[in-house]
PDB file of C-alpha atoms and ligand atoms in Angstrom:
ATOM      1  CA  MET A 127      62.175  47.894  33.389  1.00  0.00           C
ATOM      2  CA  SER A 128      61.899  50.456  36.171  1.00  0.00           C
ATOM      3  CA  ILE A 129      58.428  51.693  37.029  1.00  0.00           C
ATOM      4  CA  ILE A 130      59.778  54.298  39.419  1.00  0.00           C
ATOM      5  CA  LYS A 131      58.934  57.782  38.170  1.00  0.00           C
ATOM      6  CA  ASN A 132      61.990  59.966  38.385  1.00  0.00           C
ATOM      7  CA  ASP A 133      61.164  63.526  37.423  1.00  0.00           C
ATOM      8  CA  PHE A 134      64.460  64.854  38.777  1.00  0.00           C
ATOM      9  CA  GLU A 135      65.781  67.508  36.422  1.00  0.00           C
ATOM     10  CA  LYS A 136      69.443  68.403  36.796  1.00  0.00           C
ATOM     11  CA  MET A 137      69.779  72.170  36.584  1.00  0.00           C
ATOM     12  CA  ASN A 138      72.351  74.119  34.649  1.00  0.00           C
ATOM     13  CA  ILE A 139      72.971  77.800  33.975  1.00  0.00           C
ATOM     14  CA  THR A 140      70.826  77.840  30.798  1.00  0.00           C
ATOM     15  CA  LYS A 141      67.835  76.184  32.502  1.00  0.00           C
ATOM     16  CA  ILE A 142      68.126  78.548  35.449  1.00  0.00           C
ATOM     17  CA  LYS A 143      68.182  81.610  33.175  1.00  0.00           C
ATOM     18  CA  ASN A 144      65.320  80.247  31.055  1.00  0.00           C
ATOM     19  CA  SER A 145      63.151  79.733  34.109  1.00  0.00           C
ATOM     20  CA  LYS A 146      62.584  83.505  34.300  1.00  0.00           C
ATOM     21  CA  ASN A 147      58.853  84.112  33.745  1.00  0.00           C
ATOM     22  CA  ASN A 148      58.344  80.345  33.254  1.00  0.00           C
ATOM     23  CA  LYS A 149      58.910  78.573  36.546  1.00  0.00           C
ATOM     24  CA  LYS A 150      59.559  79.663  40.138  1.00  0.00           C
ATOM     25  CA  LEU A 151      62.935  78.431  41.363  1.00  0.00           C
ATOM     26  CA  THR A 152      63.418  76.782  44.765  1.00  0.00           C
ATOM     27  CA  MET A 153      66.781  77.098  46.479  1.00  0.00           C
ATOM     28  CA  ILE A 154      67.671  75.809  49.933  1.00  0.00           C
ATOM     29  CA  THR A 155      70.889  75.913  51.903  1.00  0.00           C
ATOM     30  CA  ALA A 156      72.743  72.767  52.966  1.00  0.00           C
ATOM     31  CA  TYR A 157      76.006  72.297  54.803  1.00  0.00           C
ATOM     32  CA  ASP A 158      76.472  68.538  54.848  1.00  0.00           C
ATOM     33  CA  ALA A 159      75.867  65.329  52.926  1.00  0.00           C
ATOM     34  CA  LEU A 160      73.082  64.099  55.196  1.00  0.00           C
ATOM     35  CA  PHE A 161      70.765  66.979  54.374  1.00  0.00           C
ATOM     36  CA  SER A 162      71.897  67.657  50.800  1.00  0.00           C
ATOM     37  CA  LYS A 163      70.938  64.053  49.964  1.00  0.00           C
ATOM     38  CA  LEU A 164      67.423  64.778  51.254  1.00  0.00           C
ATOM     39  CA  PHE A 165      67.178  68.030  49.270  1.00  0.00           C
ATOM     40  CA  GLU A 166      68.797  66.898  46.005  1.00  0.00           C
ATOM     41  CA  GLU A 167      65.705  65.773  44.120  1.00  0.00           C
ATOM     42  CA  VAL A 168      63.535  68.695  45.198  1.00  0.00           C
ATOM     43  CA  ALA A 169      65.653  71.826  45.200  1.00  0.00           C
ATOM     44  CA  ASP A 170      66.549  73.496  41.899  1.00  0.00           C
ATOM     45  CA  MET A 171      69.702  74.798  43.552  1.00  0.00           C
ATOM     46  CA  ILE A 172      71.528  74.055  46.807  1.00  0.00           C
ATOM     47  CA  LEU A 173      73.424  76.940  48.379  1.00  0.00           C
ATOM     48  CA  VAL A 174      76.311  76.248  50.718  1.00  0.00           C
ATOM     49  CA  GLY A 175      75.683  79.578  52.441  1.00  0.00           C
ATOM     50  CA  ASP A 176      78.162  81.275  54.718  1.00  0.00           C
ATOM     51  CA  SER A 177      75.157  81.327  57.079  1.00  0.00           C
ATOM     52  CA  LEU A 178      76.699  78.028  58.193  1.00  0.00           C
ATOM     53  CA  ASN A 179      79.063  80.141  60.285  1.00  0.00           C
ATOM     54  CA  MET A 180      76.038  81.117  62.392  1.00  0.00           C
ATOM     55  CA  SER A 181      73.730  78.110  62.311  1.00  0.00           C
ATOM     56  CA  PHE A 182      76.404  75.394  62.102  1.00  0.00           C
ATOM     57  CA  ALA A 183      79.385  76.959  63.896  1.00  0.00           C
ATOM     58  CA  GLY A 184      77.363  79.101  66.349  1.00  0.00           C
ATOM     59  CA  LYS A 185      79.150  82.370  65.539  1.00  0.00           C
ATOM     60  CA  PRO A 186      77.361  85.737  65.883  1.00  0.00           C
ATOM     61  CA  ASP A 187      77.638  86.613  62.173  1.00  0.00           C
ATOM     62  CA  THR A 188      78.973  85.220  58.881  1.00  0.00           C
ATOM     63  CA  LEU A 189      82.192  87.238  58.821  1.00  0.00           C
ATOM     64  CA  SER A 190      84.647  84.703  60.241  1.00  0.00           C
ATOM     65  CA  ALA A 191      83.832  81.895  57.790  1.00  0.00           C
ATOM     66  CA  THR A 192      86.917  80.893  55.813  1.00  0.00           C
ATOM     67  CA  LEU A 193      87.281  79.691  52.243  1.00  0.00           C
ATOM     68  CA  ASP A 194      88.692  76.364  53.432  1.00  0.00           C
ATOM     69  CA  GLN A 195      85.613  75.835  55.630  1.00  0.00           C
ATOM     70  CA  MET A 196      83.322  76.650  52.705  1.00  0.00           C
ATOM     71  CA  ILE A 197      85.257  74.207  50.511  1.00  0.00           C
ATOM     72  CA  TYR A 198      85.010  71.487  53.183  1.00  0.00           C
ATOM     73  CA  HIS A 199      81.231  71.915  53.509  1.00  0.00           C
ATOM     74  CA  THR A 200      80.722  72.174  49.739  1.00  0.00           C
ATOM     75  CA  ASN A 201      82.542  68.873  49.264  1.00  0.00           C
ATOM     76  CA  ALA A 202      80.255  67.288  51.861  1.00  0.00           C
ATOM     77  CA  VAL A 203      77.155  68.732  50.146  1.00  0.00           C
ATOM     78  CA  CYS A 204      78.329  67.587  46.695  1.00  0.00           C
ATOM     79  CA  SER A 205      79.050  64.086  48.031  1.00  0.00           C
ATOM     80  CA  GLY A 206      75.493  63.804  49.369  1.00  0.00           C
ATOM     81  CA  ALA A 207      73.905  65.414  46.312  1.00  0.00           C
ATOM     82  CA  PRO A 208      76.179  64.808  43.321  1.00  0.00           C
ATOM     83  CA  ARG A 209      73.437  65.733  40.800  1.00  0.00           C
ATOM     84  CA  ALA A 210      72.461  69.021  42.443  1.00  0.00           C
ATOM     85  CA  PHE A 211      73.334  72.461  41.130  1.00  0.00           C
ATOM     86  CA  THR A 212      75.436  73.525  44.123  1.00  0.00           C
ATOM     87  CA  ILE A 213      76.651  77.054  44.781  1.00  0.00           C
ATOM     88  CA  LEU A 214      79.482  77.980  47.164  1.00  0.00           C
ATOM     89  CA  ASP A 215      79.000  81.276  48.980  1.00  0.00           C
ATOM     90  CA  MET A 216      82.317  83.162  48.845  1.00  0.00           C
ATOM     91  CA  PRO A 217      83.101  84.218  52.414  1.00  0.00           C
ATOM     92  CA  PHE A 218      83.960  87.711  53.602  1.00  0.00           C
ATOM     93  CA  GLY A 219      87.389  88.939  52.491  1.00  0.00           C
ATOM     94  CA  THR A 220      87.893  86.414  49.688  1.00  0.00           C
ATOM     95  CA  TYR A 221      86.964  88.735  46.810  1.00  0.00           C
ATOM     96  CA  ILE A 222      88.358  92.107  47.857  1.00  0.00           C
ATOM     97  CA  ASN A 223      89.833  92.701  44.406  1.00  0.00           C
ATOM     98  CA  LYS A 224      89.639  91.126  40.936  1.00  0.00           C
ATOM     99  CA  ASP A 225      92.809  89.067  41.207  1.00  0.00           C
ATOM    100  CA  GLU A 226      92.121  87.624  44.652  1.00  0.00           C
ATOM    101  CA  ALA A 227      88.542  86.875  43.645  1.00  0.00           C
ATOM    102  CA  LEU A 228      89.694  84.947  40.579  1.00  0.00           C
ATOM    103  CA  THR A 229      92.440  83.077  42.453  1.00  0.00           C
ATOM    104  CA  ASN A 230      89.945  82.040  45.133  1.00  0.00           C
ATOM    105  CA  ALA A 231      87.221  81.125  42.630  1.00  0.00           C
ATOM    106  CA  ILE A 232      89.689  78.946  40.719  1.00  0.00           C
ATOM    107  CA  LYS A 233      90.581  77.264  44.018  1.00  0.00           C
ATOM    108  CA  VAL A 234      86.870  76.552  44.556  1.00  0.00           C
ATOM    109  CA  TYR A 235      86.502  75.038  41.083  1.00  0.00           C
ATOM    110  CA  ALA A 236      89.719  73.026  41.509  1.00  0.00           C
ATOM    111  CA  GLN A 237      88.824  71.625  44.929  1.00  0.00           C
ATOM    112  CA  THR A 238      85.028  71.146  44.720  1.00  0.00           C
ATOM    113  CA  ASN A 239      82.278  70.259  42.248  1.00  0.00           C
ATOM    114  CA  ALA A 240      80.434  73.524  42.920  1.00  0.00           C
ATOM    115  CA  ALA A 241      78.636  74.682  39.781  1.00  0.00           C
ATOM    116  CA  ALA A 242      78.876  78.347  40.750  1.00  0.00           C
ATOM    117  CA  ILE A 243      79.918  80.815  43.423  1.00  0.00           C
ATOM    118  CA  LYS A 244      77.882  83.574  45.106  1.00  0.00           C
ATOM    119  CA  ILE A 245      79.171  87.075  45.811  1.00  0.00           C
ATOM    120  CA  GLU A 246      77.558  89.860  47.840  1.00  0.00           C
ATOM    121  CA  GLY A 247      77.557  93.370  46.395  1.00  0.00           C
ATOM    122  CA  GLY A 248      76.050  95.625  43.748  1.00  0.00           C
ATOM    123  CA  GLU A 249      77.621  98.321  41.588  1.00  0.00           C
ATOM    124  CA  ASP A 250      80.622  98.309  43.954  1.00  0.00           C
ATOM    125  CA  ARG A 251      81.439  94.709  43.041  1.00  0.00           C
ATOM    126  CA  ALA A 252      80.395  94.680  39.359  1.00  0.00           C
ATOM    127  CA  GLU A 253      83.970  94.916  38.070  1.00  0.00           C
ATOM    128  CA  ILE A 254      84.970  91.904  40.180  1.00  0.00           C
ATOM    129  CA  VAL A 255      81.974  89.903  38.936  1.00  0.00           C
ATOM    130  CA  LYS A 256      82.854  90.851  35.330  1.00  0.00           C
ATOM    131  CA  HIS A 257      86.430  89.620  35.820  1.00  0.00           C
ATOM    132  CA  LEU A 258      85.155  86.304  37.198  1.00  0.00           C
ATOM    133  CA  THR A 259      82.521  85.675  34.527  1.00  0.00           C
ATOM    134  CA  SER A 260      84.921  86.597  31.719  1.00  0.00           C
ATOM    135  CA  ASN A 261      87.220  83.912  33.124  1.00  0.00           C
ATOM    136  CA  SER A 262      84.484  81.251  32.966  1.00  0.00           C
ATOM    137  CA  ILE A 263      83.359  81.374  36.600  1.00  0.00           C
ATOM    138  CA  ALA A 264      79.565  81.149  37.047  1.00  0.00           C
ATOM    139  CA  VAL A 265      78.499  83.875  39.466  1.00  0.00           C
ATOM    140  CA  MET A 266      75.292  84.343  41.440  1.00  0.00           C
ATOM    141  CA  GLY A 267      74.907  87.898  42.769  1.00  0.00           C
ATOM    142  CA  HIS A 268      73.464  88.935  46.138  1.00  0.00           C
ATOM    143  CA  ILE A 269      72.057  92.417  46.728  1.00  0.00           C
ATOM    144  CA  GLY A 270      69.820  94.181  49.248  1.00  0.00           C
ATOM    145  CA  LEU A 271      70.500  93.244  52.860  1.00  0.00           C
ATOM    146  CA  MET A 272      73.978  91.745  52.641  1.00  0.00           C
ATOM    147  CA  PRO A 273      75.023  89.923  55.836  1.00  0.00           C
ATOM    148  CA  GLN A 274      78.728  90.439  55.067  1.00  0.00           C
ATOM    149  CA  TYR A 275      78.162  94.211  55.373  1.00  0.00           C
ATOM    150  CA  VAL A 276      76.625  93.881  58.881  1.00  0.00           C
ATOM    151  CA  ARG A 277      79.445  95.600  60.740  1.00  0.00           C
ATOM    152  CA  SER A 278      80.032  98.360  58.174  1.00  0.00           C
ATOM    153  CA  GLU A 279      76.276  99.059  57.951  1.00  0.00           C
ATOM    154  CA  GLY A 280      75.750  98.876  61.729  1.00  0.00           C
ATOM    155  CA  GLY A 281      73.219  96.028  61.634  1.00  0.00           C
ATOM    156  CA  TYR A 282      70.866  94.094  59.371  1.00  0.00           C
ATOM    157  CA  LYS A 283      68.682  96.695  57.678  1.00  0.00           C
ATOM    158  CA  VAL A 284      65.723  96.096  55.399  1.00  0.00           C
ATOM    159  CA  ARG A 285      66.357  97.802  52.056  1.00  0.00           C
ATOM    160  CA  GLY A 286      64.137  99.442  49.436  1.00  0.00           C
ATOM    161  CA  LYS A 287      62.143 101.561  51.861  1.00  0.00           C
ATOM    162  CA  SER A 288      62.689 104.795  49.895  1.00  0.00           C
ATOM    163  CA  THR A 289      62.582 105.685  46.208  1.00  0.00           C
ATOM    164  CA  GLU A 290      66.303 106.531  46.278  1.00  0.00           C
ATOM    165  CA  ASP A 291      67.249 103.217  47.828  1.00  0.00           C
ATOM    166  CA  THR A 292      65.023 101.300  45.405  1.00  0.00           C
ATOM    167  CA  GLU A 293      66.700 103.114  42.504  1.00  0.00           C
ATOM    168  CA  GLN A 294      70.120 102.183  43.892  1.00  0.00           C
ATOM    169  CA  LEU A 295      69.077  98.533  44.194  1.00  0.00           C
ATOM    170  CA  ILE A 296      67.865  98.529  40.586  1.00  0.00           C
ATOM    171  CA  LYS A 297      71.236  99.996  39.517  1.00  0.00           C
ATOM    172  CA  ASP A 298      72.983  97.297  41.563  1.00  0.00           C
ATOM    173  CA  ALA A 299      70.974  94.515  39.915  1.00  0.00           C
ATOM    174  CA  ILE A 300      71.531  95.872  36.406  1.00  0.00           C
ATOM    175  CA  ALA A 301      75.277  96.229  37.052  1.00  0.00           C
ATOM    176  CA  ILE A 302      75.554  92.639  38.311  1.00  0.00           C
ATOM    177  CA  GLU A 303      73.495  91.338  35.366  1.00  0.00           C
ATOM    178  CA  LYS A 304      75.677  93.271  32.890  1.00  0.00           C
ATOM    179  CA  ALA A 305      78.763  91.832  34.614  1.00  0.00           C
ATOM    180  CA  GLY A 306      77.544  88.391  33.571  1.00  0.00           C
ATOM    181  CA  ALA A 307      75.883  86.915  36.685  1.00  0.00           C
ATOM    182  CA  PHE A 308      73.304  84.194  35.886  1.00  0.00           C
ATOM    183  CA  CYS A 309      71.001  84.913  38.841  1.00  0.00           C
ATOM    184  CA  ILE A 310      70.734  87.338  41.781  1.00  0.00           C
ATOM    185  CA  VAL A 311      69.682  86.775  45.404  1.00  0.00           C
ATOM    186  CA  ILE A 312      67.608  89.679  46.755  1.00  0.00           C
ATOM    187  CA  GLU A 313      67.618  89.633  50.549  1.00  0.00           C
ATOM    188  CA  GLY A 314      65.652  91.722  53.043  1.00  0.00           C
ATOM    189  CA  VAL A 315      64.052  94.075  50.521  1.00  0.00           C
ATOM    190  CA  LYS A 316      60.549  95.573  50.570  1.00  0.00           C
ATOM    191  CA  SER A 317      58.323  93.573  48.263  1.00  0.00           C
ATOM    192  CA  GLU A 318      57.452  96.540  45.996  1.00  0.00           C
ATOM    193  CA  ALA A 319      61.149  97.258  45.482  1.00  0.00           C
ATOM    194  CA  ALA A 320      61.921  93.571  44.863  1.00  0.00           C
ATOM    195  CA  LYS A 321      59.213  93.546  42.178  1.00  0.00           C
ATOM    196  CA  LYS A 322      60.765  96.548  40.414  1.00  0.00           C
ATOM    197  CA  ILE A 323      64.237  94.964  40.560  1.00  0.00           C
ATOM    198  CA  THR A 324      62.894  91.656  39.223  1.00  0.00           C
ATOM    199  CA  GLU A 325      61.173  93.453  36.339  1.00  0.00           C
ATOM    200  CA  ALA A 326      64.277  95.508  35.536  1.00  0.00           C
ATOM    201  CA  ILE A 327      66.550  92.556  34.739  1.00  0.00           C
ATOM    202  CA  ASN A 328      66.474  89.516  32.472  1.00  0.00           C
ATOM    203  CA  ILE A 329      68.079  87.018  34.847  1.00  0.00           C
ATOM    204  CA  PRO A 330      66.142  85.332  37.664  1.00  0.00           C
ATOM    205  CA  THR A 331      65.961  86.877  41.121  1.00  0.00           C
ATOM    206  CA  ILE A 332      65.856  84.607  44.163  1.00  0.00           C
ATOM    207  CA  GLY A 333      64.222  86.242  47.156  1.00  0.00           C
ATOM    208  CA  ILE A 334      64.658  85.838  50.882  1.00  0.00           C
ATOM    209  CA  GLY A 335      62.571  88.266  52.875  1.00  0.00           C
ATOM    210  CA  ALA A 336      61.608  89.992  49.619  1.00  0.00           C
ATOM    211  CA  GLY A 337      57.993  88.828  49.117  1.00  0.00           C
ATOM    212  CA  ASN A 338      56.615  86.440  46.517  1.00  0.00           C
ATOM    213  CA  VAL A 339      57.403  88.728  43.594  1.00  0.00           C
ATOM    214  CA  THR A 340      60.859  87.345  42.839  1.00  0.00           C
ATOM    215  CA  ASP A 341      61.588  84.533  40.353  1.00  0.00           C
ATOM    216  CA  GLY A 342      62.323  82.090  43.153  1.00  0.00           C
ATOM    217  CA  GLN A 343      62.889  81.738  46.873  1.00  0.00           C
ATOM    218  CA  VAL A 344      65.697  80.633  49.162  1.00  0.00           C
ATOM    219  CA  LEU A 345      65.550  79.698  52.827  1.00  0.00           C
ATOM    220  CA  VAL A 346      68.177  78.537  55.294  1.00  0.00           C
ATOM    221  CA  TRP A 347      67.358  74.892  55.997  1.00  0.00           C
ATOM    222  CA  SER A 348      67.627  75.130  59.783  1.00  0.00           C
ATOM    223  CA  ASP A 349      65.237  78.104  59.787  1.00  0.00           C
ATOM    224  CA  MET A 350      62.573  76.527  57.568  1.00  0.00           C
ATOM    225  CA  LEU A 351      62.693  73.196  59.396  1.00  0.00           C
ATOM    226  CA  GLY A 352      62.341  74.899  62.777  1.00  0.00           C
ATOM    227  CA  PHE A 353      65.696  73.908  64.238  1.00  0.00           C
ATOM    228  CA  PHE A 354      66.704  77.460  65.112  1.00  0.00           C
ATOM    229  CA  GLU A 355      64.777  78.470  68.228  1.00  0.00           C
ATOM    230  CA  ASP A 356      66.362  81.767  69.355  1.00  0.00           C
ATOM    231  CA  PHE A 357      64.085  83.895  67.181  1.00  0.00           C
ATOM    232  CA  LYS A 358      62.012  83.584  64.011  1.00  0.00           C
ATOM    233  CA  PRO A 359      62.599  86.230  61.352  1.00  0.00           C
ATOM    234  CA  LYS A 360      59.318  87.548  59.880  1.00  0.00           C
ATOM    235  CA  PHE A 361      60.065  86.080  56.447  1.00  0.00           C
ATOM    236  CA  VAL A 362      60.648  82.511  57.676  1.00  0.00           C
ATOM    237  CA  ARG A 363      57.935  79.873  57.518  1.00  0.00           C
ATOM    238  CA  HIS A 364      58.451  76.796  59.692  1.00  0.00           C
ATOM    239  CA  TYR A 365      57.641  73.695  57.648  1.00  0.00           C
ATOM    240  CA  MET A 366      58.573  71.448  60.558  1.00  0.00           C
ATOM    241  CA  ASN A 367      59.066  71.727  64.274  1.00  0.00           C
ATOM    242  CA  GLY A 368      62.633  70.424  64.129  1.00  0.00           C
ATOM    243  CA  ALA A 369      63.933  71.589  67.529  1.00  0.00           C
ATOM    244  CA  LYS A 370      60.921  70.240  69.415  1.00  0.00           C
ATOM    245  CA  ASN A 371      60.959  66.925  67.546  1.00  0.00           C
ATOM    246  CA  VAL A 372      64.676  66.424  68.255  1.00  0.00           C
ATOM    247  CA  LYS A 373      64.310  67.318  71.940  1.00  0.00           C
ATOM    248  CA  ASP A 374      61.290  65.004  72.307  1.00  0.00           C
ATOM    249  CA  ALA A 375      63.212  62.168  70.648  1.00  0.00           C
ATOM    250  CA  ILE A 376      66.334  62.669  72.794  1.00  0.00           C
ATOM    251  CA  ASN A 377      64.216  62.766  75.946  1.00  0.00           C
ATOM    252  CA  GLN A 378      62.453  59.571  74.907  1.00  0.00           C
ATOM    253  CA  TYR A 379      65.851  57.922  74.295  1.00  0.00           C
ATOM    254  CA  LYS A 380      67.026  58.967  77.767  1.00  0.00           C
ATOM    255  CA  THR A 381      63.834  57.612  79.336  1.00  0.00           C
ATOM    256  CA  ASP A 382      64.218  54.315  77.445  1.00  0.00           C
ATOM    257  CA  VAL A 383      67.859  53.992  78.539  1.00  0.00           C
ATOM    258  CA  GLN A 384      66.966  54.707  82.148  1.00  0.00           C
ATOM    259  CA  ASN A 385      64.080  52.252  82.267  1.00  0.00           C
ATOM    260  CA  THR A 386      66.122  49.674  80.231  1.00  0.00           C
ATOM    261  CA  SER A 387      63.484  49.418  77.475  1.00  0.00           C
ATOM    262  CA  PHE A 388      66.309  50.327  75.074  1.00  0.00           C
ATOM    263  CA  PRO A 389      67.860  48.221  73.708  1.00  0.00           C
ATOM    264  CA  SER A 390      65.218  45.525  73.486  1.00  0.00           C
ATOM    265  CA  SER A 391      66.002  41.883  72.645  1.00  0.00           C
ATOM    266  CA  LYS A 392      65.335  42.746  68.966  1.00  0.00           C
ATOM    267  CA  GLU A 393      68.081  45.357  69.149  1.00  0.00           C
ATOM    268  CA  GLU A 394      70.815  43.120  70.503  1.00  0.00           C
ATOM    269  CA  TYR A 395      73.185  40.567  68.920  1.00  0.00           C
TER     270      TYR A 395
HETATM  271  O1  KIV B 537      74.469  82.432  53.582  1.00  0.00           O
HETATM  272  C1  KIV B 537      73.314  82.188  53.198  1.00  0.00           C
HETATM  273  O2  KIV B 537      72.682  81.200  53.606  1.00  0.00           O
HETATM  274  C2  KIV B 537      72.738  83.093  52.217  1.00  0.00           C
HETATM  275  C3  KIV B 537      71.271  82.984  51.949  1.00  0.00           C
HETATM  276  C4  KIV B 537      70.508  83.517  53.097  1.00  0.00           C
HETATM  277  C5  KIV B 537      70.900  83.633  50.676  1.00  0.00           C
HETATM  278  O3  KIV B 537      73.417  83.908  51.691  1.00  0.00           O
END
């Protein structure tokens, strides 16, 4: 008989929806099997974010990520964390109309074990979300600061600073909820506005740069573990000094190679 306590709880759409007002949800991004395996038993949801185009592929924004790349990374994440509730972030240009969105979402379901897809957009994308959910695709929304709009908006701008903008964000959230989404990411939104949005809908909100008022949080793994050194957004907390630890370790390895202390007799055949 096993005495190992395993309190891992596999998530599904119903549990995620029911967590509203009951339990704060924790989501983290992952792009490969190595890290998803480490996150599987802790995270309620793993997001294969198109942020991988920046942090993994070193591109200046998310816009050039392709669906095939997202499928490749999602398969890696699902291999490492087969029990996780994994969401594939639909990249820019893959849901420009209802039919293309559905064709691409079906491709995702056919080629990966993703439980859901994520789509950026509010009222402007509600019809597309409705078409997907009415064809049995689980959709997570994403409103507020939407990285895929960076070029059309002229930068990354914090939202919800005015009453008008807050009202628009509430309309966006309600439209996406009505379209059948099970959850909505709220990114880069003033905390007071995020609170109003969260209170206005019955599905959970997952915040990033939106204060602690949302129903859960998401962070990009390389940000929260301190691997990204170029700058630290205000909303990121470093839970580890990843970049420094890696550099220290690599330097130690180099030193050990140079002074022949690696490999030792215990590390040879
Ligand atoms: O691409 C991503 O990682 C995301 C999160 C920041 C929500 O969309």
